[in-house]
Coordinates of C-alpha atoms in Angstrom, one line a residue:
M1 CA -10.9 15.6 -1.8
I2 CA -10.2 14.5 -5.4
N3 CA -7.6 15.9 -7.8
P4 CA -8.9 15.3 -11.3
L5 CA -5.5 16.4 -12.7
L6 CA -4.0 13.0 -11.6
F7 CA -6.8 10.5 -11.7
C8 CA -8.4 10.1 -15.1
C9 CA -11.5 8.3 -16.5
S10 CA -11.0 4.6 -16.1
V11 CA -13.1 3.8 -19.1
C12 CA -11.7 6.1 -21.8
G13 CA -8.7 7.7 -20.2
S14 CA -10.0 11.3 -20.6
K15 CA -9.4 14.0 -18.1
L16 CA -11.9 14.3 -15.2
E17 CA -13.7 17.4 -14.0
I18 CA -15.3 17.9 -10.6
T19 CA -19.0 18.5 -10.3
E20 CA -20.9 18.8 -7.0
H21 CA -21.1 15.1 -6.2
A22 CA -19.2 13.3 -9.0
L23 CA -16.3 13.3 -11.4
V24 CA -17.2 13.6 -15.0
C25 CA -14.9 12.9 -17.9
T26 CA -14.3 15.4 -20.6
N27 CA -15.1 12.9 -23.4
E28 CA -18.0 14.8 -25.0
E29 CA -19.5 11.8 -26.7
K30 CA -19.5 9.5 -23.6
Q31 CA -19.2 11.8 -20.5
H32 CA -18.5 8.9 -18.1
S33 CA -19.5 9.8 -14.5
F34 CA -18.2 8.5 -11.2
D35 CA -20.0 9.3 -8.0
M36 CA -17.9 10.7 -5.1
A37 CA -18.5 9.0 -1.7
R38 CA -19.3 11.1 1.3
Q39 CA -15.8 10.6 2.6
G40 CA -14.4 12.1 -0.6
Y41 CA -13.1 9.1 -2.5
V42 CA -14.2 7.9 -6.0
H43 CA -14.7 4.3 -7.3
L44 CA -12.8 3.9 -10.6
V45 CA -12.7 0.1 -11.1
K46 CA -14.2 -0.8 -14.4
P47 CA -17.4 -2.9 -13.9
N48 CA -16.0 -5.8 -16.1
K49 CA -12.9 -5.8 -13.9
M50 CA -14.8 -6.5 -10.6
H51 CA -14.1 -10.2 -10.0
S52 CA -15.9 -10.1 -6.6
K53 CA -18.4 -7.9 -4.9
N54 CA -15.8 -6.7 -2.3
P55 CA -12.3 -7.4 -3.5
G56 CA -9.2 -6.8 -1.4
D57 CA -8.9 -6.4 2.4
T58 CA -11.8 -7.2 4.7
K59 CA -13.1 -4.9 7.4
L60 CA -11.3 -7.0 10.0
M61 CA -8.0 -6.6 8.1
V62 CA -8.5 -2.9 7.7
D63 CA -9.4 -2.2 11.3
S64 CA -6.6 -4.5 12.6
R65 CA -4.0 -2.8 10.5
R66 CA -5.1 0.7 11.4
E67 CA -5.1 -0.1 15.1
F68 CA -1.7 -1.8 14.9
L69 CA 0.0 0.8 12.8
T70 CA -1.4 3.7 14.7
A71 CA 0.2 2.3 17.9
G72 CA 3.6 3.0 16.2
Y73 CA 4.9 -0.6 15.9
Y74 CA 6.0 0.0 12.3
D75 CA 7.1 3.7 12.7
I76 CA 10.7 2.8 11.8
F77 CA 9.5 1.7 8.4
A78 CA 7.3 4.7 7.8
D79 CA 10.2 7.0 8.9
K80 CA 12.6 5.4 6.5
L81 CA 10.1 5.5 3.6
C82 CA 9.6 9.2 4.2
E83 CA 13.4 9.7 4.3
I84 CA 13.8 7.9 1.0
V85 CA 11.0 9.9 -0.7
K86 CA 12.4 13.2 0.7
N87 CA 16.0 12.3 -0.5
Q88 CA 14.8 12.3 -4.1
G89 CA 15.2 16.0 -3.9
M90 CA 11.9 17.0 -5.5
E91 CA 10.3 20.1 -4.1
S92 CA 6.7 19.4 -5.0
P93 CA 6.5 15.9 -6.5
V94 CA 3.5 14.1 -7.7
I95 CA 3.3 10.9 -5.6
L96 CA 1.1 7.9 -6.1
D97 CA 0.8 5.3 -3.4
C98 CA -0.3 2.0 -5.0
G99 CA -2.2 -0.4 -2.8
C100 CA -2.4 2.3 -0.1
G101 CA -4.7 0.3 2.2
E102 CA -6.1 2.5 5.0
G103 CA -3.6 5.2 4.2
Y104 CA -1.1 5.0 7.0
Y105 CA 2.0 5.3 4.8
T106 CA 0.3 7.7 2.5
G107 CA -0.5 10.0 5.4
K108 CA 3.1 9.8 6.8
I109 CA 4.5 10.9 3.4
K110 CA 2.1 13.8 3.3
E111 CA 3.2 14.9 6.7
C112 CA 6.9 14.7 5.6
L113 CA 6.3 16.5 2.3
P114 CA 3.3 18.8 2.8
N115 CA 3.8 20.5 -0.6
A116 CA 3.6 17.2 -2.5
D117 CA 0.6 16.3 -4.6
I118 CA -0.2 12.9 -3.2
S119 CA -2.8 10.4 -4.3
G120 CA -3.5 6.8 -3.2
F121 CA -5.6 3.9 -4.4
D122 CA -6.5 0.4 -3.4
I123 CA -8.7 -2.4 -4.7
S124 CA -10.4 -2.6 -1.3
K125 CA -13.3 -0.2 -1.0
L126 CA -13.3 -0.6 2.8
A127 CA -9.7 0.4 3.0
V128 CA -10.1 3.4 0.8
K129 CA -13.2 4.5 2.7
A130 CA -11.1 4.4 5.9
A131 CA -8.2 6.3 4.3
A132 CA -10.4 9.0 2.8
G133 CA -12.3 9.5 6.1
K134 CA -9.0 10.2 8.0
Y135 CA -6.7 11.9 5.5
K136 CA -8.7 14.8 4.1
N137 CA -5.7 16.4 2.3
I138 CA -5.0 13.3 0.1
N139 CA -6.8 12.1 -3.0
F140 CA -8.0 8.5 -2.8
A141 CA -9.7 6.2 -5.3
V142 CA -10.8 2.5 -5.5
S143 CA -8.8 0.9 -8.3
S144 CA -6.7 -2.0 -9.4
V145 CA -2.9 -1.9 -9.5
F146 CA -3.1 -3.7 -12.8
D147 CA -5.3 -1.0 -14.4
I148 CA -4.3 2.3 -12.9
P149 CA -6.6 5.3 -13.7
V150 CA -3.7 7.7 -14.2
P151 CA -2.4 9.3 -17.4
N152 CA 0.9 8.2 -19.0
E153 CA 4.1 9.7 -17.5
S154 CA 2.2 11.8 -14.9
V155 CA 3.9 10.6 -11.6
D156 CA 7.3 11.5 -10.1
I157 CA 7.4 9.0 -7.3
L158 CA 5.4 5.8 -7.0
T159 CA 5.3 3.8 -3.7
D160 CA 4.3 0.2 -3.2
V161 CA 4.3 -1.2 0.4
F162 CA 3.6 -4.9 0.5
S163 CA 1.1 -4.7 -2.4
P164 CA 0.9 -6.5 -5.7
L165 CA 3.5 -5.4 -8.3
A166 CA 2.5 -4.3 -11.8
E167 CA 5.7 -3.2 -13.4
K168 CA 4.2 -2.5 -16.8
E169 CA 1.6 -0.1 -15.3
F170 CA 4.3 1.5 -13.0
L171 CA 6.5 2.1 -16.0
R172 CA 3.6 3.6 -17.9
V173 CA 2.5 6.1 -15.3
L174 CA 6.0 7.2 -14.1
K175 CA 7.7 10.2 -15.8
K176 CA 11.2 9.7 -17.3
N177 CA 13.7 9.4 -14.4
G178 CA 10.7 8.9 -12.1
V179 CA 11.3 6.8 -9.0
F180 CA 9.5 3.5 -7.9
I181 CA 10.0 2.5 -4.2
Y182 CA 9.0 -1.1 -3.5
A183 CA 8.8 -2.4 0.1
V184 CA 9.2 -6.1 0.6
P185 CA 9.5 -8.3 3.7
G186 CA 13.0 -9.2 4.8
E187 CA 14.1 -12.8 5.3
R188 CA 13.2 -12.8 9.1
H189 CA 10.3 -10.4 9.1
L190 CA 7.9 -11.5 11.8
W191 CA 10.0 -14.5 12.7
G192 CA 8.7 -14.6 16.3
L193 CA 5.1 -14.7 15.0
K194 CA 6.0 -17.5 12.6
E195 CA 7.6 -19.5 15.4
V196 CA 4.2 -19.6 17.2
L197 CA 2.1 -20.3 14.1
Y198 CA 4.2 -23.0 12.4
E199 CA 6.1 -26.0 13.6
N200 CA 8.7 -25.4 10.9
P201 CA 8.9 -21.6 10.3
Y202 CA 10.5 -20.5 7.1
E203 CA 12.5 -17.4 6.1
N204 CA 11.2 -15.1 3.3
E205 CA 13.1 -15.5 0.1
Y206 CA 15.8 -12.8 -0.7
K207 CA 15.5 -11.6 -4.3
E208 CA 17.5 -9.3 -6.5
T209 CA 14.9 -8.6 -9.2
A210 CA 15.3 -6.6 -12.4
Y211 CA 12.4 -5.0 -14.2
E212 CA 12.4 -4.0 -17.8
G213 CA 12.6 -0.2 -18.1
F214 CA 13.9 0.3 -14.5
E215 CA 17.3 0.5 -13.0
L216 CA 17.7 -0.7 -9.3
T217 CA 19.6 2.2 -7.6
D218 CA 19.4 1.2 -4.0
R219 CA 18.4 -1.5 -1.5
I220 CA 17.8 -0.1 2.0
T221 CA 17.3 -2.5 4.9
V222 CA 15.4 -1.6 8.0
K223 CA 15.3 -4.0 11.0
G224 CA 14.0 -3.9 14.5
E225 CA 12.2 -5.8 17.2
I226 CA 8.8 -5.2 18.6
R227 CA 7.1 -6.4 21.8
L228 CA 3.4 -6.8 22.1
Y229 CA 1.9 -7.0 25.5
S230 CA -1.8 -7.7 24.8
N231 CA -3.5 -10.5 22.9
A232 CA -5.6 -7.8 21.1
Q233 CA -2.5 -6.3 19.5
I234 CA -1.1 -9.8 18.8
M235 CA -4.3 -10.7 16.9
N236 CA -4.2 -7.3 15.1
L237 CA -0.8 -8.1 13.8
F238 CA -1.9 -11.6 12.8
S239 CA -5.1 -10.4 11.1
M240 CA -3.2 -7.9 8.9
T241 CA -0.8 -10.5 7.5
P242 CA -1.2 -13.2 4.8
Y243 CA -0.6 -15.8 7.6
Y244 CA -4.2 -15.1 8.8
W245 CA -5.4 -17.1 5.7
K246 CA -2.6 -19.7 5.6
T247 CA -2.4 -20.9 9.2
D248 CA -4.1 -24.0 10.4
I249 CA -6.4 -24.1 13.4
K250 CA -3.7 -25.4 15.8
G251 CA -1.3 -22.5 14.9
S252 CA -4.1 -20.0 15.3
E253 CA -5.1 -21.4 18.7
R254 CA -1.5 -21.2 20.0
L255 CA -1.4 -17.5 19.1
R256 CA -4.8 -16.8 20.6
A257 CA -3.5 -18.2 23.9
L258 CA -0.7 -15.6 24.1
N259 CA -0.7 -12.3 25.9
E260 CA 2.9 -11.3 25.0
L261 CA 4.9 -11.7 21.8
T262 CA 8.4 -10.5 20.8
T263 CA 9.3 -10.7 17.1
E264 CA 11.8 -9.4 14.6
I265 CA 10.6 -7.0 12.0
H266 CA 12.5 -6.4 8.7
F267 CA 11.6 -4.5 5.5
D268 CA 13.8 -4.0 2.5
F269 CA 13.1 -0.9 0.4
L270 CA 14.0 -1.4 -3.3
V271 CA 14.5 1.9 -5.1
Y272 CA 14.2 1.8 -8.9
K273 CA 14.6 4.6 -11.4
K274 CA 12.8 4.7 -14.7
I275 CA 15.3 4.8 -17.6

């Protein structure tokens, strides 16, 4: 399902209209067209912005994250994100999930606010395909966070969970007094995992970051502990993190030998208001 009232033409910025199998922009001179996939999503990355054939998460990362998140290990984070969104007091907000991945958090927000107009996008076609295939009541597109195909000042709440930050684009698409919710890893997030992977594990850096045009209104910390009792779930967690690409062979082998893992988990939700 695609809502042309939010997504716009990524080439000229014009409004999009739905035809049987495509979205067509209302620019009478150009009439740019974007085919809709069978799952219901649309690809809106400009051809000259495609820096690789399949940018973003791989199928392994998408599948691993879906299996891990569906098992409920990060439910405390999803529940807190929904609470923060709901506490904004908007009855039917327009919500945009930037870097939505396979749609887990997007879907949780829709469950919490069924009257909200929710859309999500990600640079990974494989992730968006998985999201659109599962969450039929949410609008999904393939797009870059640095070139968001959404009109100026059209979004009430913007969420970004562990995805690249593009503050200028976020400022552009948010309405005045709109809210930007940014989830970042806490200092000891996945500490137990790091202790296995690295001889000298390091804490994540704590930052108080100001962004032009935004006011930081809250910082909400969520901490917990998870226990994984199968190597399959341990490897799912590993595969969905940046450590999968940064860990040497010895660290990976130590993890592959485990059938049980206990680790701290820690998110900080930074809440910004557009001023």
